[in-house]
Coordinates of C-alpha atoms and ligand atoms in Angstrom, one line a residue:
M1 CA 14.0 7.8 2.4
A2 CA 12.9 11.3 3.1
F3 CA 11.2 11.4 -0.3
L4 CA 9.3 8.1 0.6
L5 CA 8.2 9.5 3.9
V6 CA 6.9 12.6 2.2
V7 CA 5.0 10.5 -0.3
V8 CA 3.5 8.3 2.3
S9 CA 2.5 11.0 4.7
R10 CA 1.0 13.0 1.8
R11 CA -0.9 9.9 0.7
F12 CA -2.4 9.6 4.2
M13 CA -3.3 13.2 4.4
N14 CA -5.1 12.9 1.1
P15 CA -8.5 11.4 1.6
V16 CA -9.7 8.5 -0.6
S17 CA -13.0 8.9 -2.2
Y18 CA -15.9 6.5 -1.9
R19 CA -19.0 7.1 -4.0
G20 CA -17.9 10.6 -4.7
R21 CA -17.4 11.3 -1.0
K22 CA -13.9 12.1 0.3
L23 CA -13.1 9.8 3.2
R24 CA -10.5 10.5 5.8
P25 CA -8.1 7.6 6.1
Y26 CA -8.4 5.5 9.2
L27 CA -4.9 5.7 10.5
P28 CA -5.3 3.8 13.8
Q29 CA -7.1 1.0 12.0
L30 CA -4.4 1.1 9.3
F31 CA -1.6 0.4 11.8
K32 CA -3.7 -2.0 13.8
H33 CA -4.2 -4.1 10.7
T34 CA -0.8 -3.7 9.0
G35 CA 1.6 -3.8 12.0
T36 CA 2.1 -7.6 12.0
Q37 CA 2.1 -7.7 8.2
L38 CA 4.8 -5.1 8.0
I39 CA 7.0 -7.0 10.5
L40 CA 6.5 -10.2 8.6
A41 CA 7.3 -8.5 5.3
C42 CA 10.5 -7.1 6.8
L43 CA 11.5 -10.6 8.1
L44 CA 10.7 -12.2 4.8
I45 CA 12.7 -9.6 2.8
V46 CA 15.7 -9.9 5.2
G47 CA 15.5 -13.7 4.8
L48 CA 15.2 -13.5 1.0
T49 CA 18.1 -10.9 0.7
F50 CA 20.2 -13.3 2.8
L51 CA 19.5 -16.2 0.4
I52 CA 20.1 -14.0 -2.7
C53 CA 23.4 -12.9 -1.1
I54 CA 24.8 -16.5 -1.1
P55 CA 25.6 -16.7 -4.8
F56 CA 26.7 -13.1 -4.8
A57 CA 29.0 -13.8 -1.9
S58 CA 31.1 -16.3 -3.9
Q59 CA 31.1 -13.9 -6.8
H60 CA 32.4 -11.3 -4.4
A61 CA 35.2 -13.7 -3.3
Q62 CA 36.1 -14.4 -7.0
T63 CA 36.4 -10.7 -7.6
H64 CA 38.7 -10.4 -4.6
T65 CA 40.8 -13.3 -5.9
L66 CA 41.3 -11.8 -9.3
L67 CA 42.1 -8.4 -7.8
A68 CA 44.7 -10.0 -5.6
L69 CA 46.3 -11.8 -8.5
T70 CA 46.4 -8.8 -10.8
T71 CA 47.8 -6.7 -8.0
I72 CA 50.7 -9.2 -7.5
E73 CA 51.2 -9.4 -11.3
K74 CA 51.4 -5.6 -11.5
Y75 CA 53.9 -5.6 -8.6
F76 CA 56.2 -8.0 -10.4
D77 CA 55.7 -6.1 -13.7
Q78 CA 56.7 -2.9 -12.0
I79 CA 59.8 -4.5 -10.6
K80 CA 60.8 -5.6 -14.1
E81 CA 60.1 -2.2 -15.5
D82 CA 62.3 -0.6 -12.8
S83 CA 65.1 -3.1 -13.4
D84 CA 65.0 -3.2 -17.2
Y85 CA 67.8 -0.6 -17.6
L86 CA 70.2 -3.2 -16.2
L87 CA 69.6 -5.3 -19.4
A88 CA 70.4 -2.3 -21.7
S89 CA 73.0 -3.1 -24.4
E90 CA 75.7 -1.0 -22.6
Y91 CA 75.6 -3.6 -19.7
Q92 CA 75.7 -6.7 -22.0
H93 CA 78.9 -8.6 -22.5
T94 CA 80.5 -6.8 -19.6
D95 CA 82.1 -7.8 -16.3
C96 CA 80.7 -7.5 -12.8
E97 CA 82.7 -4.4 -12.0
R98 CA 80.8 -2.3 -14.5
L99 CA 77.5 -3.8 -13.3
L100 CA 78.0 -3.6 -9.6
V101 CA 77.2 0.1 -9.1
P102 CA 74.0 0.1 -11.2
L103 CA 73.0 -3.1 -9.5
R104 CA 73.4 -1.6 -6.0
K105 CA 71.8 1.6 -7.1
G106 CA 68.8 -0.4 -8.4
V107 CA 68.4 -2.2 -5.0
F108 CA 68.9 1.0 -3.0
Q109 CA 66.4 2.9 -5.0
S110 CA 63.7 0.2 -4.9
D111 CA 61.5 -0.5 -2.0
R112 CA 60.4 -3.8 -3.6
V113 CA 63.6 -5.8 -4.1
K114 CA 66.3 -7.1 -1.7
E115 CA 69.0 -8.3 -4.1
I116 CA 69.5 -8.3 -7.9
G117 CA 71.8 -10.8 -9.7
V118 CA 72.7 -10.9 -13.3
F119 CA 73.0 -14.2 -15.2
D120 CA 74.5 -14.9 -18.6
R121 CA 72.9 -16.9 -21.4
D122 CA 74.1 -20.2 -19.8
G123 CA 72.2 -19.4 -16.6
R124 CA 75.4 -18.6 -14.6
I125 CA 74.9 -15.8 -12.1
F126 CA 78.1 -13.9 -12.3
C127 CA 77.3 -10.7 -10.4
T128 CA 74.9 -9.8 -7.5
S129 CA 74.2 -6.6 -5.8
N130 CA 75.1 -8.1 -2.4
T131 CA 78.2 -10.1 -3.1
G132 CA 79.5 -8.6 -6.3
K133 CA 81.4 -11.0 -8.4
T134 CA 80.2 -14.6 -8.0
S135 CA 79.6 -17.7 -10.0
F136 CA 76.8 -20.2 -9.6
Y137 CA 74.2 -21.5 -11.9
L138 CA 70.5 -21.3 -11.8
Y139 CA 68.7 -24.6 -11.7
Q140 CA 68.1 -26.1 -15.1
T141 CA 64.3 -26.3 -14.3
M142 CA 64.3 -22.5 -13.7
L143 CA 66.1 -21.9 -17.0
D144 CA 63.6 -24.2 -18.8
R145 CA 60.7 -22.3 -17.3
I146 CA 62.2 -19.0 -18.5
N147 CA 62.7 -20.4 -22.0
R148 CA 59.2 -21.9 -22.1
S149 CA 57.5 -18.7 -21.0
P150 CA 56.2 -16.4 -23.7
F151 CA 57.3 -13.6 -21.5
Q152 CA 60.7 -15.1 -20.9
Q153 CA 60.2 -14.9 -17.2
T154 CA 59.5 -17.1 -14.2
L155 CA 59.2 -17.1 -10.4
S156 CA 60.6 -19.3 -7.7
Y157 CA 60.1 -19.5 -4.0
T158 CA 63.2 -20.8 -2.5
K159 CA 65.9 -20.3 0.2
T160 CA 68.5 -17.8 -0.9
R161 CA 72.2 -18.5 -0.8
L162 CA 72.9 -15.3 1.1
S163 CA 70.2 -15.1 3.9
K164 CA 69.1 -18.6 3.8
E165 CA 65.5 -17.3 4.1
Q166 CA 62.6 -18.3 1.9
S167 CA 62.3 -15.6 -0.8
I168 CA 60.6 -15.1 -4.1
V169 CA 62.9 -14.9 -7.0
L170 CA 61.8 -13.2 -10.2
M171 CA 64.0 -14.3 -13.1
Y172 CA 63.6 -12.9 -16.6
K173 CA 65.5 -12.1 -19.8
N174 CA 64.6 -9.7 -22.6
N175 CA 66.5 -11.5 -25.3
Q176 CA 67.4 -15.2 -25.8
E177 CA 71.0 -14.5 -26.5
E178 CA 71.9 -12.1 -23.7
N179 CA 72.0 -11.5 -19.9
G180 CA 69.0 -12.0 -17.6
L181 CA 68.2 -10.8 -14.1
S182 CA 67.4 -12.7 -11.0
I183 CA 65.6 -10.4 -8.5
L184 CA 65.0 -11.3 -4.9
V185 CA 61.7 -10.2 -3.5
P186 CA 60.9 -10.7 0.2
P187 CA 57.5 -12.6 0.4
R188 CA 56.3 -10.3 3.2
Y189 CA 56.1 -7.4 0.7
V190 CA 53.8 -9.4 -1.5
I191 CA 51.8 -10.6 1.5
S192 CA 51.3 -7.1 2.9
L193 CA 50.2 -6.0 -0.5
V194 CA 47.4 -8.7 -0.6
D195 CA 46.6 -8.2 3.1
D196 CA 45.6 -4.6 2.4
L197 CA 43.1 -5.9 -0.2
F198 CA 41.6 -8.5 2.2
I199 CA 41.3 -6.3 5.2
N200 CA 37.8 -6.6 6.8
S201 CA 36.7 -8.9 4.1
H202 CA 36.3 -11.9 6.4
L203 CA 38.2 -14.0 3.8
N204 CA 41.5 -15.9 4.1
Y205 CA 43.8 -16.3 1.2
T206 CA 46.9 -18.0 0.1
V207 CA 49.4 -17.0 -2.6
R208 CA 51.3 -19.9 -4.3
V209 CA 54.4 -19.5 -6.3
I210 CA 54.9 -22.7 -8.3
T211 CA 53.1 -24.9 -5.8
R212 CA 54.5 -23.4 -2.6
S213 CA 52.3 -21.2 -0.4
L214 CA 53.7 -17.9 0.8
T215 CA 51.6 -18.0 3.9
S216 CA 51.8 -20.7 6.6
I217 CA 48.1 -20.7 7.7
E218 CA 46.5 -24.1 7.3
L219 CA 43.2 -23.7 5.4
D220 CA 40.4 -26.1 5.0
K221 CA 39.8 -27.1 1.4
Q222 CA 36.0 -27.1 2.1
D223 CA 36.1 -23.4 2.8
R224 CA 37.8 -22.6 -0.6
L225 CA 35.6 -20.2 -2.5
S226 CA 37.8 -19.4 -5.6
V227 CA 41.1 -19.8 -7.2
S228 CA 42.8 -17.7 -9.9
H229 CA 45.9 -18.6 -12.0
S230 CA 48.2 -16.1 -13.5
R231 CA 49.0 -16.4 -17.2
K232 CA 52.2 -14.5 -16.9
Y233 CA 53.9 -16.0 -13.8
P234 CA 53.7 -19.4 -12.1
L235 CA 51.5 -17.9 -9.5
E236 CA 48.0 -18.5 -8.1
V237 CA 45.8 -17.0 -5.5
E238 CA 43.2 -19.0 -3.5
V239 CA 40.5 -17.5 -1.4
Y240 CA 38.8 -19.2 1.6
K241 CA 35.9 -18.0 3.6
Q242 CA 36.0 -17.4 7.3
K243 CA 33.1 -18.7 9.4
S244 CA 31.7 -15.1 9.7
Y245 CA 32.1 -14.3 6.0
L246 CA 28.5 -14.8 4.9
F247 CA 27.1 -13.0 7.8
Y248 CA 29.4 -10.0 7.3
Y249 CA 28.9 -10.0 3.6
F250 CA 25.1 -9.9 4.2
L251 CA 25.6 -7.1 6.7
S252 CA 27.5 -5.1 4.1
K253 CA 24.6 -5.5 1.7
S254 CA 21.9 -5.1 4.4
W255 CA 21.2 -1.6 3.1
I256 CA 19.6 -3.3 0.0
A257 CA 17.4 -5.3 2.4
V258 CA 16.5 -2.1 4.2
M259 CA 15.7 -0.3 1.0
V260 CA 13.6 -3.2 -0.4
A261 CA 11.8 -3.6 2.9
A262 CA 11.1 0.1 3.0
L263 CA 9.7 0.1 -0.5
V264 CA 7.6 -3.1 0.0
N265 CA 6.3 -1.7 3.3
V266 CA 5.4 1.6 1.7
F267 CA 3.6 -0.3 -1.0
L268 CA 1.8 -2.5 1.5
V269 CA 0.8 0.5 3.7
L270 CA -0.5 2.4 0.6
Q271 CA -2.5 -0.7 -0.5
K272 CA -3.8 -1.3 2.9
N273 CA -4.8 2.4 3.3
K274 CA -6.6 2.2 0.0
K275 CA -8.4 -1.0 1.0
L276 CA -9.2 0.3 4.5
S277 CA -10.6 3.5 3.2
S278 CA -12.9 1.7 0.8
H279 CA -13.8 -0.6 3.7
A280 CA -13.9 2.2 6.2
L281 CA -17.5 3.1 5.7
P282 CA -18.8 -0.5 5.7
M283 CA -16.7 -1.3 8.8
S284 CA -17.8 1.8 10.7
L285 CA -21.4 1.5 9.6
E286 CA -21.5 -1.9 11.3
G287 CA -19.8 -0.2 14.3
A288 CA -22.3 2.7 14.2
L289 CA -25.2 0.3 14.4
Q290 CA -23.7 -1.4 17.4
C291 CA -22.6 1.8 19.1
K292 CA -25.9 3.6 18.2
H293 CA -24.1 6.4 16.3
L294 CA -27.1 6.4 14.0
E295 CA -29.8 8.8 15.0
L296 CA -33.3 9.4 13.8
Y297 CA -34.3 12.9 12.8
Y298 CA -38.0 13.7 12.3
Q299 CA -39.3 15.9 9.5
P300 CA -42.8 17.2 10.2
I301 CA -45.6 16.5 7.7
V302 CA -48.0 19.5 8.0
E303 CA -51.6 20.2 7.2
H304 CA -50.6 23.6 5.9
R305 CA -54.0 25.4 6.2
E306 CA -54.2 25.0 9.9
G307 CA -50.4 24.7 10.4
R308 CA -51.1 21.4 12.1
I309 CA -48.4 18.6 12.3
V310 CA -50.1 15.4 11.3
G311 CA -47.1 13.2 11.3
C312 CA -43.5 13.0 10.5
E313 CA -41.0 11.1 8.4
A314 CA -38.1 9.4 10.3
L315 CA -34.9 10.1 8.5
L316 CA -31.7 8.4 9.6
R317 CA -28.6 10.4 10.4
W318 CA -25.1 9.0 10.8
N319 CA -22.7 11.2 12.8
D320 CA -19.4 9.3 12.4
P321 CA -16.7 10.4 14.9
I322 CA -14.1 10.4 12.1
Q323 CA -16.0 11.1 8.9
G324 CA -18.5 13.6 10.4
M325 CA -22.1 13.7 9.2
I326 CA -22.7 11.1 6.4
S327 CA -25.7 11.6 4.2
P328 CA -28.3 8.7 4.0
G329 CA -27.8 9.2 0.2
I330 CA -24.4 7.5 0.8
F331 CA -24.9 5.1 3.6
I332 CA -28.3 3.7 2.7
P333 CA -27.1 2.4 -0.7
L334 CA -23.9 1.2 1.1
A335 CA -26.0 -0.7 3.7
E336 CA -27.9 -2.3 0.9
K337 CA -24.6 -3.2 -0.8
V338 CA -23.0 -4.8 2.2
G339 CA -26.1 -6.5 3.4
L340 CA -26.8 -4.3 6.5
I341 CA -30.0 -2.7 5.3
E342 CA -32.3 -5.1 7.0
E343 CA -30.6 -4.5 10.3
V344 CA -30.6 -0.8 9.7
T345 CA -34.4 -0.9 8.9
H346 CA -35.2 -2.8 12.1
Y347 CA -33.1 -0.3 14.0
V348 CA -35.1 2.6 12.6
I349 CA -38.4 0.8 13.3
D350 CA -37.3 0.0 16.9
Q351 CA -36.2 3.6 17.5
A352 CA -39.5 5.0 16.1
C353 CA -41.5 2.6 18.3
I354 CA -39.5 3.6 21.4
F355 CA -40.1 7.3 20.5
L356 CA -43.8 6.6 20.1
D357 CA -44.0 4.7 23.3
E358 CA -42.2 7.4 25.2
H359 CA -44.5 10.1 24.0
V360 CA -47.9 8.4 23.6
E361 CA -49.8 11.6 24.5
L362 CA -48.1 13.7 21.9
F363 CA -48.6 11.1 19.2
Q364 CA -52.4 10.5 19.9
D365 CA -53.4 11.4 16.4
K366 CA -50.0 11.4 14.6
Y367 CA -47.9 8.9 12.8
I368 CA -44.2 8.3 12.1
S369 CA -43.4 7.1 8.6
V370 CA -40.3 4.9 8.1
N371 CA -38.5 4.2 4.8
I372 CA -38.4 0.6 3.8
S373 CA -36.0 -0.4 1.0
R374 CA -37.2 -2.5 -1.9
S375 CA -34.6 -5.2 -1.0
V376 CA -36.0 -5.4 2.5
I377 CA -39.8 -5.4 2.0
L378 CA -39.7 -8.7 0.1
K379 CA -37.7 -10.6 2.7
A380 CA -39.4 -13.2 4.7
S381 CA -37.1 -12.6 7.7
F382 CA -38.2 -8.9 7.7
I383 CA -41.9 -9.7 7.7
D384 CA -41.4 -12.3 10.4
K385 CA -39.8 -9.7 12.6
V386 CA -42.3 -7.0 11.9
V387 CA -45.2 -9.5 12.6
A388 CA -43.5 -10.5 15.9
A389 CA -43.0 -6.8 16.9
F390 CA -46.5 -5.5 16.1
R391 CA -48.8 -8.5 16.6
S392 CA -49.4 -7.6 20.2
R393 CA -49.0 -3.8 19.7
P394 CA -51.8 -2.6 17.4
D395 CA -51.6 0.8 19.2
L396 CA -48.1 1.2 17.8
A397 CA -48.8 -0.3 14.4
N398 CA -51.6 2.3 13.8
R399 CA -49.0 5.0 14.2
I400 CA -46.4 3.6 11.8
V401 CA -46.4 4.1 8.0
F402 CA -44.0 2.2 5.8
E403 CA -42.8 4.2 2.8
I404 CA -42.0 2.1 -0.3
T405 CA -40.4 3.8 -3.3
E406 CA -42.4 3.5 -6.5
D407 CA -40.0 1.3 -8.5
N408 CA -40.2 -0.1 -12.0
D409 CA -37.6 -2.6 -11.1
F410 CA -40.2 -4.9 -9.4
T411 CA -40.9 -7.9 -11.6
E412 CA -44.5 -9.1 -11.9
K413 CA -43.6 -12.0 -9.5
E414 CA -42.1 -9.6 -7.0
L415 CA -45.2 -7.3 -7.3
I416 CA -47.4 -10.3 -6.4
L417 CA -45.1 -11.1 -3.5
L418 CA -45.2 -7.4 -2.4
R419 CA -49.0 -7.5 -2.4
E420 CA -49.0 -10.6 -0.1
K421 CA -46.5 -9.0 2.3
V422 CA -48.3 -5.7 2.4
M423 CA -51.6 -7.4 3.1
I424 CA -50.1 -9.3 6.0
M425 CA -48.7 -6.1 7.5
T426 CA -51.8 -4.1 6.8
K427 CA -53.8 -6.6 8.9
L428 CA -51.5 -5.7 11.8
G429 CA -52.6 -2.0 11.5
L430 CA -49.6 -0.8 9.6
R431 CA -50.1 1.7 6.8
F432 CA -48.2 2.1 3.6
A433 CA -47.1 5.0 1.5
V434 CA -45.8 5.2 -2.1
D435 CA -42.6 7.3 -1.8
D436 CA -41.1 9.5 -4.5
F437 CA -44.3 9.1 -6.6
G438 CA -43.8 10.1 -10.3
T439 CA -40.1 9.2 -10.5
G440 CA -40.5 5.4 -11.2
Y441 CA -42.5 5.4 -14.5
S442 CA -44.7 2.6 -13.2
G443 CA -47.1 5.0 -11.6
L444 CA -50.6 3.7 -11.7
H445 CA -49.6 0.1 -12.2
F446 CA -47.5 0.1 -9.0
I447 CA -50.2 1.9 -6.9
R448 CA -52.8 -0.5 -7.9
Q449 CA -50.8 -3.5 -6.6
C450 CA -51.4 -2.7 -2.9
D451 CA -53.7 -1.0 -0.5
F452 CA -51.7 2.2 -0.1
D453 CA -52.8 4.9 2.3
F454 CA -50.5 7.7 1.2
L455 CA -49.0 8.9 -2.0
K456 CA -45.9 11.1 -1.6
I457 CA -45.2 13.3 -4.6
D458 CA -41.5 13.6 -5.3
K459 CA -39.8 16.9 -4.8
V460 CA -38.8 17.1 -8.5
F461 CA -42.4 18.1 -9.3
V462 CA -42.2 21.0 -6.9
K463 CA -38.7 22.3 -7.5
N464 CA -39.4 24.5 -10.5
L465 CA -43.1 24.7 -10.0
Y466 CA -43.5 28.4 -10.6
Q467 CA -41.2 28.5 -13.6
E468 CA -42.3 25.4 -15.4
S469 CA -46.0 25.7 -16.3
N470 CA -46.2 22.1 -17.6
L471 CA -45.8 20.8 -14.1
V472 CA -49.2 22.0 -13.1
P473 CA -51.2 19.7 -15.3
V474 CA -49.1 16.8 -14.1
L475 CA -49.7 17.7 -10.5
K476 CA -53.4 18.1 -11.3
S477 CA -53.6 14.6 -12.8
M478 CA -51.7 13.2 -9.7
Y479 CA -54.2 14.9 -7.5
R480 CA -57.2 13.4 -9.4
L481 CA -55.7 10.0 -9.4
A482 CA -55.2 10.1 -5.6
E483 CA -58.8 11.3 -5.2
D484 CA -60.1 8.5 -7.4
L485 CA -58.1 5.9 -5.4
N486 CA -59.0 7.5 -2.1
I487 CA -55.4 8.0 -1.2
N488 CA -54.0 10.8 0.9
V489 CA -51.4 13.0 -0.9
I490 CA -48.3 14.5 0.6
V491 CA -46.2 16.8 -1.4
E492 CA -42.4 16.6 -0.6
G493 CA -39.7 19.2 -1.0
V494 CA -41.7 22.4 -0.6
E495 CA -39.4 25.3 0.1
E496 CA -41.0 28.5 -1.2
T497 CA -44.2 30.4 -0.6
E498 CA -44.8 30.5 -4.3
Q499 CA -44.7 26.7 -4.5
L500 CA -47.1 26.4 -1.6
N501 CA -49.5 28.9 -3.1
I502 CA -49.7 26.9 -6.3
L503 CA -50.0 23.6 -4.5
D504 CA -52.7 25.0 -2.3
S505 CA -54.6 26.3 -5.4
L506 CA -54.4 22.8 -6.8
G507 CA -55.9 21.4 -3.6
F508 CA -52.9 19.8 -1.9
I509 CA -53.0 20.3 1.8
Y510 CA -50.4 17.9 3.2
I511 CA -46.9 19.2 2.9
Q512 CA -43.4 18.1 3.8
G513 CA -40.6 20.4 3.2
F514 CA -38.0 22.9 4.4
Y515 CA -40.7 25.6 4.1
F516 CA -42.1 24.2 7.3
S517 CA -39.2 22.5 8.8
K518 CA -36.0 20.6 8.0
P519 CA -35.6 17.1 9.6
L520 CA -35.2 17.8 13.3
P521 CA -33.4 15.9 16.1
A522 CA -36.0 14.2 18.4
E523 CA -35.8 16.8 21.2
D524 CA -36.4 19.7 18.8
F525 CA -39.3 17.8 17.1
L526 CA -40.8 17.2 20.5
I527 CA -40.7 20.9 21.2
R528 CA -42.7 21.5 18.0
L529 CA -45.2 18.8 18.9
K530 CA -45.6 20.1 22.5
A531 CA -46.4 23.5 21.1
G532 CA -49.3 21.6 19.4
G533 CA -47.8 22.0 16.0
R534 CA -49.4 25.4 16.0
D535 CA -46.2 27.4 15.9
I536 CA -45.4 25.8 12.6
N537 CA -44.5 28.4 9.9
R538 CA -48.1 29.2 8.8
K539 CA -48.5 31.5 5.9
E540 CA -51.5 33.4 4.6
L541 CA -52.1 31.9 1.3
S542 CA -53.0 34.0 -1.7
S543 CA -56.0 31.9 -2.8
P544 CA -57.2 29.4 -0.2
K545 CA -59.2 26.6 -1.7
E546 CA -61.6 24.2 -0.3
V547 CA -60.2 20.7 -0.3
G548 CA -62.3 17.6 0.4
S549 CA -60.9 14.2 0.5
N550 CA -57.1 14.4 1.4
L551 CA -57.5 14.1 5.1
L552 CA -54.8 12.2 6.8
I553 CA -56.2 11.0 10.0
Ligands
LIG601 P1 -36.8 10.4 1.0 O1 -37.4 9.2 1.6 O2 -37.3 10.9 -0.3 O3 -36.7 11.5 2.1 C1 -36.9 12.9 1.9 C2 -35.6 13.5 1.7 O4 -35.9 14.8 1.2 C3 -34.8 13.7 2.9 O5 -33.4 13.7 2.6 C4 -35.2 15.1 3.3 O6 -34.2 15.8 4.2 C5 -35.3 15.8 2.0 N1 -36.2 16.9 2.0 C6 -37.3 17.1 2.8 N2 -37.8 18.3 2.5 C7 -37.0 18.9 1.6 C8 -37.0 20.2 0.9 O7 -37.8 21.0 1.1 N3 -36.0 20.4 0.0 C9 -35.0 19.5 -0.2 N4 -34.1 19.8 -1.1 N5 -35.0 18.3 0.4 C10 -36.0 18.0 1.3 P2 -32.5 12.8 3.4 O8 -32.8 12.9 4.9 O9 -31.1 13.3 3.0 O10 -32.8 11.4 2.9 C11 -32.4 11.0 1.7 C12 -33.0 9.7 1.4 O11 -32.3 8.7 2.1 C13 -34.4 9.5 1.7 O12 -35.2 10.1 0.7 C14 -34.6 8.0 1.8 O13 -34.7 7.5 0.5 C15 -33.3 7.6 2.3 N6 -33.4 7.4 3.8 C16 -33.3 8.2 4.8 N7 -33.5 7.6 6.0 C17 -33.7 6.3 5.6 C18 -34.0 5.1 6.4 O14 -34.1 5.1 7.6 N8 -34.2 3.9 5.7 C19 -34.1 3.9 4.3 N9 -34.3 2.7 3.7 N10 -33.9 5.0 3.6 C20 -33.7 6.2 4.3
LIG602 CA1 -39.3 8.7 2.2
LIG603 CA1 -39.5 10.9 -0.9

């Protein structure tokens, strides 16, 4: 049990991983969900164990019966062995006087027998330990039974001549021709022997010699569980159940039920824990949406020559009370998988609009861009809601940019649909950006589908900019393309001065990256905005270059 507890507790301490992220198990939820199940499992196992016990209970009774029978047989065998010396050749063909002393010695030394008599080959008892010389015959039926028995022995349960009490008489010979012994055994000796075996067993028994029962209790035949017959003696043992037998038998085996229940429950709890952990994020993402544990951070987009903030990207943050900060790289794909992404997107748009509304002055000439997943942008329900939200608010729509990732997974049909949807939303005043440009292989084809206002060059083109010289021509051609299409370019993921220098020399002026600022909580972003965006990390560039067309506003 201790081992099981250690295993279980260690299992709960060990986080389960989801999409490469280690998740802490949700213990309160675990017990909330498994409590009833565990109780039901216990009840079921107890019930099943009880049912399984029934056939085993009669087997158990059978074992008791056999044990009782062999114990009695051994008892009589031992009596014979102890008395065998009285049948030695020296005591054959002799009179009672020579026999009397050994006979009495035999009774005196034995705690099993009351009286021993010796009978001759005609069945005449001529000497007993109690009366000495005597003369009476064994019943013919007894003699017949001795002669028929392969062991030359029999039993009888009868009233003795001496005490007139019912006694067991063990009669046997060792040789056809010579003397035999008739040994008187008080039935209570046999009964106490068996009583010891049946103590606390909740079974009743009866021992029969020939057909006579040694006990006087009346037993109901219906309660009889088993019967065993001796092959050596005319003896049988019958076992009967008491009313409480099954219950007590079950109680004696209840440790099995406890063990099975414990094992099953441990298994159930482990399974549930695994299931809950894999459902933990989806479950709490739904809760996070309801409880507003999702917060928008804003990362400035900067016109780097003047150090002027021209807009920002709204990036969702989830601070889960149990799991801590969860990256959008985990929960956005999860929201897509569990069908929550549309709700999440509306939440982000709503929050961004509230933020814009609350700080109209600060956002006069600035925008907030919001990421829209591919699965959401094509949905009619999404467009309907967007139209409903912005139809009467062109002032808000003009300050919102929707970022759509360049994606080669769009089929031709979907691209046509995308064009229609984008057109509807553009009419409202909303603007669109191609996100992560350069990563989706579709490049030009994708850009040409819609009327995009912005092109965001992915950070992979910036990361090793000053080490990989072949990136420069790629960036140059992207720049030219944007110029040709009259699209504003933003370069993402700028972290180093060297990167900025090269980008500047290529003509890029709109930058989003840690170089200027990490994504900030709303209050911190407001502080930056209130400062006029002028306090932004402005660097003296090595070779400033005139740039013409990439103006944002
Ligand atoms: P993204 O749209 O490409 O967003 C830019 C990501 O680059 C952000 O990661 C931002 O923190 C990170 N970043 C910005 N500047 C730098 C830099 O200089 N260096 C480096 N290494 N990283 C930089 P974040 O916030 O972890 O977001 C990851 C992605 O999750 C986003 O990529 C976007 O695809 C998705 N995401 C975030 N918020 C939302 C949302 O509200 N809706 C949807 N659909 N997706 C979202
Ligand atoms: Ca983005
Ligand atoms: Ca991006």
